[in-house]
Amino acid sequence: MLRRGKKLAVLGMALVMTTSLFTGCGSSNGKTSDGKIEISWMASTQPQEKVIYQKIIKKFEQKYPNITIKFITADSDTYSQKLTAAASSNTLPDVYYVGSGDVRKWADNNQLLDIQKYVDKSKLDDMWSSALDSYRYDGKEIGKGDLYALPRSTGPFIMAYNKTMFEKAGIPLPDPKKPYTWDEFEQISKKLTKDTNGDGKIDQFGTGLAAQFSLQSFVWSNGGDWLDKTHKKVTIDTPEFIQAFQFFVDMQNKYKITPSISETQSLGGYQRWLKGQMAFYACATWDISTFNKSLPFDYGLMTPPVSPKTGKPATWIQSVGFGISAKTKHPKEAVEFITYLSADKEGNKEEAAEDLQMPNVKSVADSDYFSQTKPTNISEFKNAVENYGRRMPAEYTYTSAWYDEFFTNIQPVLDGKVSVSDYCKKEQPIMQKLLDDSYKQQAAAQKK
Ligand code: CA
């Protein structure tokens, strides 16, 4: 759970930054003593990733002998603090990470360079368009307009299953072409929820999903959403939303296919999955490295279950990108560099071979490099990005307080102590007010 939480905290980092910290900035003189153009890049990397990036930098410097890269690394716990400090002390590096949900904030505060006129579009043809769209911003909406960053990674959140458990129970493996309906998911989960050692206590569960990360898939598949199409109205009180949320809650309280509250307190869902005590668990690209190394069983990937109402799957995709300081002295060279980081095929292959992420380049994801990793049906990540992935609701709005509010008091609902429909009806006006505030704050920031 720690690793999962940590990673997501990094992804959402700039959401906690206050606008007052952004007061213009500048890189250093931007030249080394031998007259080369220096581009500084601050990154948080895993150890294997650092080695790969060092190789990519070397290759880049060979290709562009007039440019030298100053590579600054920070661990994921301190990265966002360091970046915030750099922003407030006008020492932002030329290149830094921008979460897909944070483009608007960095751009509105004149910290993030509009790279549209510098980027060589022909180098982006082979990249996931949904990932690129996360970094487009037209001053009003995300997903349209000029590019402000290029993807470093794209992480769709799908589902993993314990293949060994299926085989032991004689249950056919999930069909990659035909996702389970909610009913099928519930029935198979029920079959796999059992007391395996006869001590009267359940020790193997169908599933155990965290609402913060998995409820979206159920709601969207049922035709519901947190916002309407204009992104200005909170829609958690619609029948589609409430019905999906009800099914999610029923998994624990009615179907009893997930650990109870007290069972979760003794051992969390993530730990149970890792130990082989859970049939289905949520899985993102950043989990693959850990799963491949530490799972004591075979696993596979699958489409999240679909609502019987639409039959259409859905999930969220989160991306981290390479952005450039708006005050860089060398925009052209910095863009050249992030294009190389994002789209270099060899670098993409090496990262995929280390199970670090899904390639940004489509043809690399189609090649053997990605399919050689361990789980059955690894290509489900591609399927999600191409066919059913979406942005998180709060990525469309200036602040996320309205969305966070939904999850703040959700526990009694998950535990069956508060009714789903009462909760949604009570929360809708509270969230709507916070959303309205978000639009007011955005208008005020843009007037500056
Ligand atoms: Ca038992």
Short mmCIF file of C-alpha atoms and ligand atoms in Angstrom, two decimals:
data_model
loop_
_atom_site.label_atom_id
_atom_site.label_comp_id
_atom_site.label_asym_id
_atom_site.label_seq_id
_atom_site.Cartn_x
_atom_site.Cartn_y
_atom_site.Cartn_z
CA MET A 1 0.00 0.00 0.00
CA LEU A 2 2.87 2.29 0.82
CA ARG A 3 4.44 2.11 -2.62
CA ARG A 4 1.08 2.60 -4.29
CA GLY A 5 0.24 5.58 -2.09
CA LYS A 6 3.66 7.10 -2.51
CA LYS A 7 3.54 6.93 -6.27
CA LEU A 8 0.14 8.51 -6.43
CA ALA A 9 1.22 11.22 -4.04
CA VAL A 10 4.03 12.12 -6.41
CA LEU A 11 1.69 12.16 -9.36
CA GLY A 12 -0.64 14.54 -7.63
CA MET A 13 2.14 16.65 -6.23
CA ALA A 14 1.46 20.13 -7.49
CA LEU A 15 -2.11 20.01 -6.31
CA VAL A 16 -0.89 20.93 -2.86
CA MET A 17 1.16 23.86 -4.06
CA THR A 18 -0.30 27.25 -3.47
CA THR A 19 -0.33 29.81 -6.21
CA SER A 20 1.48 32.33 -4.03
CA LEU A 21 4.64 30.26 -4.38
CA PHE A 22 4.81 30.97 -8.06
CA THR A 23 6.41 34.29 -8.55
CA GLY A 24 8.47 34.04 -11.68
CA CYS A 25 11.84 32.37 -11.92
CA GLY A 26 14.92 31.95 -14.00
CA SER A 27 17.46 29.30 -14.79
CA SER A 28 21.17 29.98 -14.33
CA ASN A 29 23.11 31.59 -17.16
CA GLY A 30 22.52 28.43 -19.17
CA LYS A 31 26.08 28.05 -20.50
CA THR A 32 28.98 25.96 -19.29
CA SER A 33 32.56 27.30 -19.14
CA ASP A 34 33.38 25.65 -22.47
CA GLY A 35 30.51 27.49 -24.11
CA LYS A 36 28.08 24.60 -24.34
CA ILE A 37 24.40 25.12 -23.77
CA GLU A 38 23.47 23.63 -20.42
CA ILE A 39 20.02 22.19 -19.80
CA SER A 40 19.25 21.27 -16.20
CA TRP A 41 16.82 18.46 -15.48
CA MET A 42 15.49 17.54 -12.06
CA ALA A 43 13.99 14.06 -11.83
CA SER A 44 12.86 11.56 -9.26
CA THR A 45 13.92 8.13 -10.45
CA GLN A 46 14.10 4.56 -9.29
CA PRO A 47 17.68 3.21 -9.29
CA GLN A 48 17.30 1.17 -12.51
CA GLU A 49 15.64 4.13 -14.14
CA LYS A 50 18.51 6.44 -13.23
CA VAL A 51 20.94 4.15 -15.04
CA ILE A 52 18.72 4.12 -18.13
CA TYR A 53 18.35 7.89 -18.11
CA GLN A 54 22.10 8.35 -17.79
CA LYS A 55 22.53 6.26 -20.94
CA ILE A 56 19.87 8.27 -22.77
CA ILE A 57 21.56 11.51 -21.74
CA LYS A 58 24.91 10.27 -23.01
CA LYS A 59 23.40 9.36 -26.37
CA PHE A 60 21.64 12.70 -26.57
CA GLU A 61 24.86 14.61 -25.83
CA GLN A 62 26.65 12.65 -28.55
CA LYS A 63 23.94 13.53 -31.00
CA TYR A 64 23.87 17.20 -29.94
CA PRO A 65 27.50 18.04 -29.04
CA ASN A 66 26.69 21.69 -28.31
CA ILE A 67 24.31 20.71 -25.46
CA THR A 68 25.20 19.35 -22.05
CA ILE A 69 22.64 18.01 -19.57
CA LYS A 70 22.86 18.73 -15.87
CA PHE A 71 21.04 15.76 -14.34
CA ILE A 72 19.76 16.34 -10.80
CA THR A 73 17.99 13.45 -9.09
CA ALA A 74 15.84 13.41 -6.00
CA ASP A 75 14.02 10.51 -4.39
CA SER A 76 10.26 10.34 -4.80
CA ASP A 77 9.63 11.34 -1.16
CA THR A 78 11.38 14.68 -1.46
CA TYR A 79 10.98 15.49 -5.15
CA SER A 80 7.84 17.58 -4.92
CA GLN A 81 9.18 19.53 -1.93
CA LYS A 82 12.38 20.29 -3.81
CA LEU A 83 10.47 21.35 -6.88
CA THR A 84 8.19 23.61 -4.84
CA ALA A 85 11.22 25.15 -3.16
CA ALA A 86 12.90 25.68 -6.53
CA ALA A 87 9.77 27.33 -7.91
CA SER A 88 9.54 29.72 -4.98
CA SER A 89 13.24 30.62 -5.04
CA ASN A 90 13.36 31.21 -8.80
CA THR A 91 15.70 28.30 -9.37
CA LEU A 92 13.40 25.99 -11.25
CA PRO A 93 15.38 23.61 -13.48
CA ASP A 94 14.94 23.87 -17.25
CA VAL A 95 13.21 20.48 -17.32
CA TYR A 96 11.03 19.03 -14.59
CA TYR A 97 8.16 16.59 -14.07
CA VAL A 98 4.60 17.79 -14.51
CA GLY A 99 1.70 15.53 -13.53
CA SER A 100 -1.06 15.36 -16.12
CA GLY A 101 -3.41 16.98 -13.63
CA ASP A 102 -1.11 19.90 -12.92
CA VAL A 103 -0.56 21.43 -16.35
CA ARG A 104 -3.16 24.11 -15.83
CA LYS A 105 -1.67 25.34 -12.56
CA TRP A 106 1.90 25.51 -13.79
CA ALA A 107 0.83 27.13 -17.05
CA ASP A 108 -1.53 29.69 -15.48
CA ASN A 109 1.26 30.72 -13.12
CA ASN A 110 3.66 31.26 -16.02
CA GLN A 111 6.00 28.51 -14.87
CA LEU A 112 5.50 26.10 -17.74
CA LEU A 113 6.61 26.76 -21.30
CA ASP A 114 4.15 26.42 -24.17
CA ILE A 115 6.24 24.07 -26.33
CA GLN A 116 3.91 23.99 -29.33
CA LYS A 117 6.07 26.11 -31.65
CA TYR A 118 9.32 24.37 -30.74
CA VAL A 119 8.29 20.74 -30.93
CA ASP A 120 8.91 18.67 -34.05
CA LYS A 121 5.44 17.18 -34.59
CA SER A 122 6.75 14.44 -36.87
CA LYS A 123 8.44 12.92 -33.81
CA LEU A 124 5.11 12.65 -32.02
CA ASP A 125 3.23 10.66 -34.68
CA ASP A 126 4.07 7.34 -33.04
CA MET A 127 2.93 8.35 -29.54
CA TRP A 128 -0.37 7.67 -27.77
CA SER A 129 -2.63 10.57 -28.64
CA SER A 130 -4.51 10.28 -25.35
CA ALA A 131 -1.22 10.74 -23.48
CA LEU A 132 -0.28 13.80 -25.53
CA ASP A 133 -3.75 15.27 -25.06
CA SER A 134 -3.23 15.27 -21.30
CA TYR A 135 -0.66 18.02 -21.86
CA ARG A 136 -2.70 20.20 -24.18
CA TYR A 137 -4.19 23.34 -22.76
CA ASP A 138 -5.98 26.19 -24.50
CA GLY A 139 -6.16 28.50 -21.49
CA LYS A 140 -9.59 27.15 -20.61
CA GLU A 141 -9.63 23.40 -20.92
CA ILE A 142 -7.19 20.54 -20.65
CA GLY A 143 -7.09 18.20 -23.64
CA LYS A 144 -7.25 20.94 -26.28
CA GLY A 145 -4.85 23.53 -27.61
CA ASP A 146 -1.07 23.87 -27.39
CA LEU A 147 1.26 21.25 -25.93
CA TYR A 148 2.85 22.09 -22.57
CA ALA A 149 4.74 18.86 -21.87
CA LEU A 150 5.52 15.45 -23.33
CA PRO A 151 4.70 12.18 -21.60
CA ARG A 152 7.30 10.49 -19.46
CA SER A 153 4.93 7.68 -18.58
CA THR A 154 1.34 6.71 -19.11
CA GLY A 155 -0.32 4.55 -16.51
CA PRO A 156 -3.72 2.99 -17.08
CA PHE A 157 -5.30 1.41 -14.01
CA ILE A 158 -6.62 -2.04 -14.92
CA MET A 159 -7.16 -5.33 -13.13
CA ALA A 160 -4.89 -8.24 -12.29
CA TYR A 161 -5.99 -11.77 -11.41
CA ASN A 162 -4.27 -14.62 -9.61
CA LYS A 163 -3.88 -17.16 -12.40
CA THR A 164 -2.65 -19.90 -10.08
CA MET A 165 -5.76 -19.55 -7.94
CA PHE A 166 -8.01 -19.87 -11.01
CA GLU A 167 -6.18 -22.98 -12.17
CA LYS A 168 -6.34 -24.62 -8.73
CA ALA A 169 -10.08 -23.99 -8.58
CA GLY A 170 -10.61 -25.23 -12.14
CA ILE A 171 -12.15 -21.93 -13.23
CA PRO A 172 -11.54 -20.86 -16.86
CA LEU A 173 -9.21 -17.87 -17.11
CA PRO A 174 -10.70 -14.46 -17.95
CA ASP A 175 -11.26 -14.06 -21.68
CA PRO A 176 -9.11 -11.15 -22.98
CA LYS A 177 -11.73 -10.42 -25.61
CA LYS A 178 -14.80 -10.51 -23.40
CA PRO A 179 -14.68 -8.71 -20.05
CA TYR A 180 -16.74 -10.00 -17.15
CA THR A 181 -20.03 -8.35 -16.45
CA TRP A 182 -20.46 -7.22 -12.85
CA ASP A 183 -22.60 -10.31 -12.19
CA GLU A 184 -19.96 -12.66 -13.57
CA PHE A 185 -17.30 -10.86 -11.59
CA GLU A 186 -19.34 -11.23 -8.42
CA GLN A 187 -20.08 -14.93 -9.05
CA ILE A 188 -16.47 -15.89 -9.71
CA SER A 189 -15.33 -13.82 -6.76
CA LYS A 190 -17.82 -15.67 -4.59
CA LYS A 191 -16.48 -19.04 -5.75
CA LEU A 192 -12.97 -17.98 -4.86
CA THR A 193 -13.84 -16.53 -1.45
CA LYS A 194 -13.19 -19.35 1.00
CA ASP A 195 -11.76 -20.75 4.16
CA THR A 196 -8.91 -22.76 2.74
CA ASN A 197 -7.60 -24.30 5.96
CA GLY A 198 -10.87 -25.10 7.71
CA ASP A 199 -10.31 -22.94 10.78
CA GLY A 200 -13.64 -21.21 10.31
CA LYS A 201 -12.10 -17.96 9.09
CA ILE A 202 -12.10 -16.81 5.48
CA ASP A 203 -8.54 -16.49 4.26
CA GLN A 204 -9.01 -16.18 0.49
CA PHE A 205 -11.09 -13.39 -1.04
CA GLY A 206 -12.51 -12.56 -4.44
CA THR A 207 -11.33 -8.99 -4.38
CA GLY A 208 -10.78 -5.87 -2.24
CA LEU A 209 -10.65 -2.63 -4.16
CA ALA A 210 -9.95 0.85 -2.82
CA ALA A 211 -12.77 3.23 -3.72
CA GLN A 212 -10.34 6.10 -4.45
CA PHE A 213 -8.75 4.15 -7.28
CA SER A 214 -11.39 1.70 -8.46
CA LEU A 215 -14.83 3.27 -8.08
CA GLN A 216 -14.28 5.37 -11.23
CA SER A 217 -14.22 2.27 -13.42
CA PHE A 218 -17.60 1.09 -12.09
CA VAL A 219 -19.27 4.49 -12.28
CA TRP A 220 -18.04 5.28 -15.80
CA SER A 221 -18.90 1.83 -17.12
CA ASN A 222 -22.44 2.39 -15.90
CA GLY A 223 -22.72 5.68 -17.79
CA GLY A 224 -22.27 7.84 -14.67
CA ASP A 225 -19.62 10.41 -13.84
CA TRP A 226 -18.60 12.96 -11.21
CA LEU A 227 -19.11 15.85 -13.65
CA ASP A 228 -21.35 16.62 -16.60
CA LYS A 229 -19.88 17.33 -20.04
CA THR A 230 -19.31 21.01 -19.31
CA HIS A 231 -17.28 20.04 -16.21
CA LYS A 232 -19.29 22.61 -14.27
CA LYS A 233 -21.95 20.46 -12.66
CA VAL A 234 -21.42 17.71 -10.08
CA THR A 235 -23.47 14.66 -11.11
CA ILE A 236 -22.99 12.17 -8.28
CA ASP A 237 -26.72 12.16 -7.56
CA THR A 238 -27.76 10.64 -10.90
CA PRO A 239 -29.24 7.10 -11.02
CA GLU A 240 -26.27 5.82 -13.11
CA PHE A 241 -23.83 7.01 -10.50
CA ILE A 242 -25.77 5.77 -7.50
CA GLN A 243 -26.40 2.35 -9.05
CA ALA A 244 -22.70 1.79 -9.76
CA PHE A 245 -21.66 3.00 -6.32
CA GLN A 246 -24.24 0.65 -4.82
CA PHE A 247 -22.72 -2.33 -6.63
CA PHE A 248 -19.29 -1.30 -5.40
CA VAL A 249 -20.53 -1.16 -1.80
CA ASP A 250 -22.46 -4.43 -2.18
CA MET A 251 -19.25 -6.29 -2.97
CA GLN A 252 -18.35 -5.90 0.69
CA ASN A 253 -21.67 -5.82 2.48
CA LYS A 254 -24.03 -7.94 0.37
CA TYR A 255 -21.91 -10.35 -1.69
CA LYS A 256 -19.16 -10.53 0.94
CA ILE A 257 -16.42 -11.11 -1.61
CA THR A 258 -14.01 -8.62 -0.05
CA PRO A 259 -12.37 -8.63 3.39
CA SER A 260 -14.56 -7.09 6.11
CA ILE A 261 -13.48 -3.91 7.91
CA SER A 262 -11.84 -5.84 10.75
CA GLU A 263 -10.15 -8.22 8.31
CA THR A 264 -8.81 -5.24 6.36
CA GLN A 265 -7.53 -3.72 9.58
CA SER A 266 -5.54 -6.87 10.35
CA LEU A 267 -4.15 -7.10 6.81
CA GLY A 268 -4.72 -4.62 3.97
CA GLY A 269 -5.97 -5.61 0.50
CA TYR A 270 -2.66 -4.93 -1.21
CA GLN A 271 -0.81 -7.19 1.24
CA ARG A 272 -3.44 -9.92 0.81
CA TRP A 273 -3.08 -9.73 -2.96
CA LEU A 274 0.73 -9.94 -2.69
CA LYS A 275 0.43 -13.03 -0.48
CA GLY A 276 -1.85 -14.80 -2.94
CA GLN A 277 -5.02 -14.44 -0.87
CA MET A 278 -7.06 -12.49 -3.41
CA ALA A 279 -8.36 -13.43 -6.87
CA PHE A 280 -8.67 -9.93 -8.40
CA TYR A 281 -6.77 -6.76 -7.63
CA ALA A 282 -6.29 -3.42 -9.34
CA CYS A 283 -3.04 -2.98 -11.24
CA ALA A 284 -1.24 -0.09 -12.91
CA THR A 285 1.91 -0.10 -15.04
CA TRP A 286 4.01 0.99 -12.07
CA ASP A 287 2.99 -2.16 -10.17
CA ILE A 288 4.43 -4.54 -12.77
CA SER A 289 8.03 -4.35 -11.60
CA THR A 290 7.05 -5.23 -8.00
CA PHE A 291 4.53 -7.88 -9.06
CA ASN A 292 7.03 -9.59 -11.36
CA LYS A 293 9.64 -9.70 -8.64
CA SER A 294 7.59 -10.59 -5.62
CA LEU A 295 4.35 -12.41 -6.41
CA PRO A 296 4.58 -16.06 -5.33
CA PHE A 297 2.06 -17.05 -8.05
CA ASP A 298 1.37 -16.51 -11.76
CA TYR A 299 -0.85 -13.59 -12.64
CA GLY A 300 -2.64 -12.14 -15.59
CA LEU A 301 -4.14 -8.81 -16.57
CA MET A 302 -7.69 -8.14 -17.65
CA THR A 303 -10.21 -5.46 -18.48
CA PRO A 304 -12.09 -4.26 -15.37
CA PRO A 305 -15.62 -5.74 -15.20
CA VAL A 306 -18.33 -3.98 -17.17
CA SER A 307 -21.75 -2.74 -16.21
CA PRO A 308 -24.58 -4.84 -17.67
CA LYS A 309 -26.19 -1.56 -18.68
CA THR A 310 -23.57 -0.41 -21.19
CA GLY A 311 -21.24 -3.41 -21.60
CA LYS A 312 -18.45 -0.87 -22.03
CA PRO A 313 -15.30 -0.91 -19.92
CA ALA A 314 -13.71 2.23 -18.47
CA THR A 315 -10.76 3.16 -16.34
CA TRP A 316 -8.55 6.11 -15.58
CA ILE A 317 -5.13 6.89 -16.97
CA GLN A 318 -2.62 9.00 -15.16
CA SER A 319 0.47 10.34 -16.79
CA VAL A 320 3.58 12.19 -15.71
CA GLY A 321 5.22 14.43 -18.27
CA PHE A 322 8.41 16.31 -19.00
CA GLY A 323 7.75 20.03 -18.78
CA ILE A 324 10.02 23.01 -19.34
CA SER A 325 10.42 26.12 -17.26
CA ALA A 326 8.81 29.11 -18.96
CA LYS A 327 11.95 31.09 -18.07
CA THR A 328 14.46 28.74 -19.69
CA LYS A 329 17.20 30.48 -21.66
CA HIS A 330 17.19 27.72 -24.24
CA PRO A 331 13.66 26.68 -25.13
CA LYS A 332 14.59 25.08 -28.45
CA GLU A 333 17.31 22.86 -26.99
CA ALA A 334 15.22 21.98 -23.92
CA VAL A 335 12.37 20.86 -26.17
CA GLU A 336 14.83 18.87 -28.27
CA PHE A 337 15.89 17.12 -25.07
CA ILE A 338 12.43 16.28 -23.72
CA THR A 339 11.40 15.03 -27.14
CA TYR A 340 14.36 12.68 -27.01
CA LEU A 341 13.54 11.57 -23.44
CA SER A 342 9.92 10.94 -24.27
CA ALA A 343 10.14 9.46 -27.74
CA ASP A 344 13.56 7.81 -28.09
CA LYS A 345 12.82 4.22 -29.07
CA GLU A 346 15.90 2.65 -27.49
CA GLY A 347 15.23 4.35 -24.18
CA ASN A 348 11.60 3.28 -24.34
CA LYS A 349 12.68 -0.31 -24.97
CA GLU A 350 15.06 -0.34 -22.05
CA GLU A 351 12.47 1.01 -19.66
CA ALA A 352 9.94 -1.57 -20.82
CA ALA A 353 12.53 -4.36 -20.48
CA GLU A 354 13.03 -3.32 -16.83
CA ASP A 355 9.23 -3.39 -16.32
CA LEU A 356 9.34 0.27 -15.41
CA GLN A 357 6.56 1.50 -17.60
CA MET A 358 4.57 1.10 -20.73
CA PRO A 359 6.43 2.53 -23.73
CA ASN A 360 5.39 6.03 -24.81
CA VAL A 361 6.05 5.04 -28.40
CA LYS A 362 3.30 2.88 -29.89
CA SER A 363 5.51 0.81 -32.17
CA VAL A 364 7.71 -0.08 -29.18
CA ALA A 365 4.67 -1.15 -27.17
CA ASP A 366 3.68 -3.31 -30.13
CA SER A 367 7.10 -4.94 -30.27
CA ASP A 368 8.33 -7.90 -28.27
CA TYR A 369 10.01 -5.69 -25.68
CA PHE A 370 6.79 -5.10 -23.89
CA SER A 371 5.21 -8.51 -24.29
CA GLN A 372 8.17 -10.33 -22.81
CA THR A 373 7.25 -9.29 -19.30
CA LYS A 374 5.65 -11.83 -17.05
CA PRO A 375 1.88 -11.41 -16.72
CA THR A 376 -0.53 -13.03 -19.12
CA ASN A 377 -2.12 -10.46 -21.42
CA ILE A 378 0.23 -7.53 -20.71
CA SER A 379 -1.25 -5.90 -23.83
CA GLU A 380 -4.31 -5.02 -21.75
CA PHE A 381 -2.47 -1.80 -20.83
CA LYS A 382 -2.38 -0.84 -24.50
CA ASN A 383 -6.03 -1.78 -24.88
CA ALA A 384 -6.91 0.53 -21.98
CA VAL A 385 -4.92 3.47 -23.32
CA GLU A 386 -6.26 3.10 -26.84
CA ASN A 387 -9.84 2.15 -26.12
CA TYR A 388 -11.24 2.85 -22.71
CA GLY A 389 -8.97 5.06 -20.59
CA ARG A 390 -10.04 8.46 -19.31
CA ARG A 391 -8.66 11.32 -17.28
CA MET A 392 -9.53 11.57 -13.59
CA PRO A 393 -12.42 14.00 -13.01
CA ALA A 394 -10.33 16.55 -11.10
CA GLU A 395 -7.87 16.87 -13.98
CA TYR A 396 -10.47 18.98 -15.76
CA THR A 397 -10.75 21.51 -12.97
CA TYR A 398 -8.54 24.14 -11.45
CA THR A 399 -8.60 22.69 -7.94
CA SER A 400 -9.44 19.22 -6.71
CA ALA A 401 -11.07 20.02 -3.37
CA TRP A 402 -14.56 19.34 -4.79
CA TYR A 403 -13.47 15.85 -5.87
CA ASP A 404 -11.47 15.05 -2.73
CA GLU A 405 -14.58 15.92 -0.71
CA PHE A 406 -16.36 12.89 -2.19
CA PHE A 407 -13.83 10.51 -0.65
CA THR A 408 -13.28 12.31 2.66
CA ASN A 409 -16.30 10.88 4.47
CA ILE A 410 -16.92 7.83 2.34
CA GLN A 411 -15.94 5.11 4.85
CA PRO A 412 -19.35 4.71 6.57
CA VAL A 413 -20.91 4.26 3.10
CA LEU A 414 -18.39 1.59 2.18
CA ASP A 415 -19.11 -0.12 5.49
CA GLY A 416 -22.86 -0.07 4.86
CA LYS A 417 -23.65 2.32 7.71
CA VAL A 418 -24.83 5.20 5.49
CA SER A 419 -26.95 4.60 2.40
CA VAL A 420 -25.36 5.29 -0.98
CA SER A 421 -28.20 7.43 -2.18
CA ASP A 422 -28.38 9.49 1.05
CA TYR A 423 -24.67 10.12 0.83
CA CYS A 424 -24.71 11.18 -2.80
CA LYS A 425 -27.67 13.51 -2.25
CA LYS A 426 -26.04 15.08 0.77
CA GLU A 427 -22.62 15.47 -0.84
CA GLN A 428 -23.73 16.85 -4.21
CA PRO A 429 -24.42 20.43 -3.04
CA ILE A 430 -21.27 20.48 -0.90
CA MET A 431 -19.15 19.38 -3.83
CA GLN A 432 -20.97 21.73 -6.20
CA LYS A 433 -20.07 24.69 -4.02
CA LEU A 434 -16.42 23.64 -3.95
CA LEU A 435 -16.48 23.22 -7.73
CA ASP A 436 -17.98 26.69 -8.16
CA ASP A 437 -15.19 28.03 -5.95
CA SER A 438 -12.66 26.30 -8.15
CA TYR A 439 -13.95 28.18 -11.20
CA LYS A 440 -13.83 31.45 -9.28
CA GLN A 441 -10.23 30.80 -8.26
CA GLN A 442 -9.35 29.98 -11.85
CA ALA A 443 -10.86 33.22 -13.09
CA ALA A 444 -8.95 35.17 -10.46
CA ALA A 445 -5.64 33.47 -11.31
CA GLN A 446 -6.08 34.18 -15.02
CA LYS A 447 -6.77 37.87 -14.41
CA LYS A 448 -3.31 38.27 -12.85
CA CA B 1 -9.15 -20.07 7.27
#
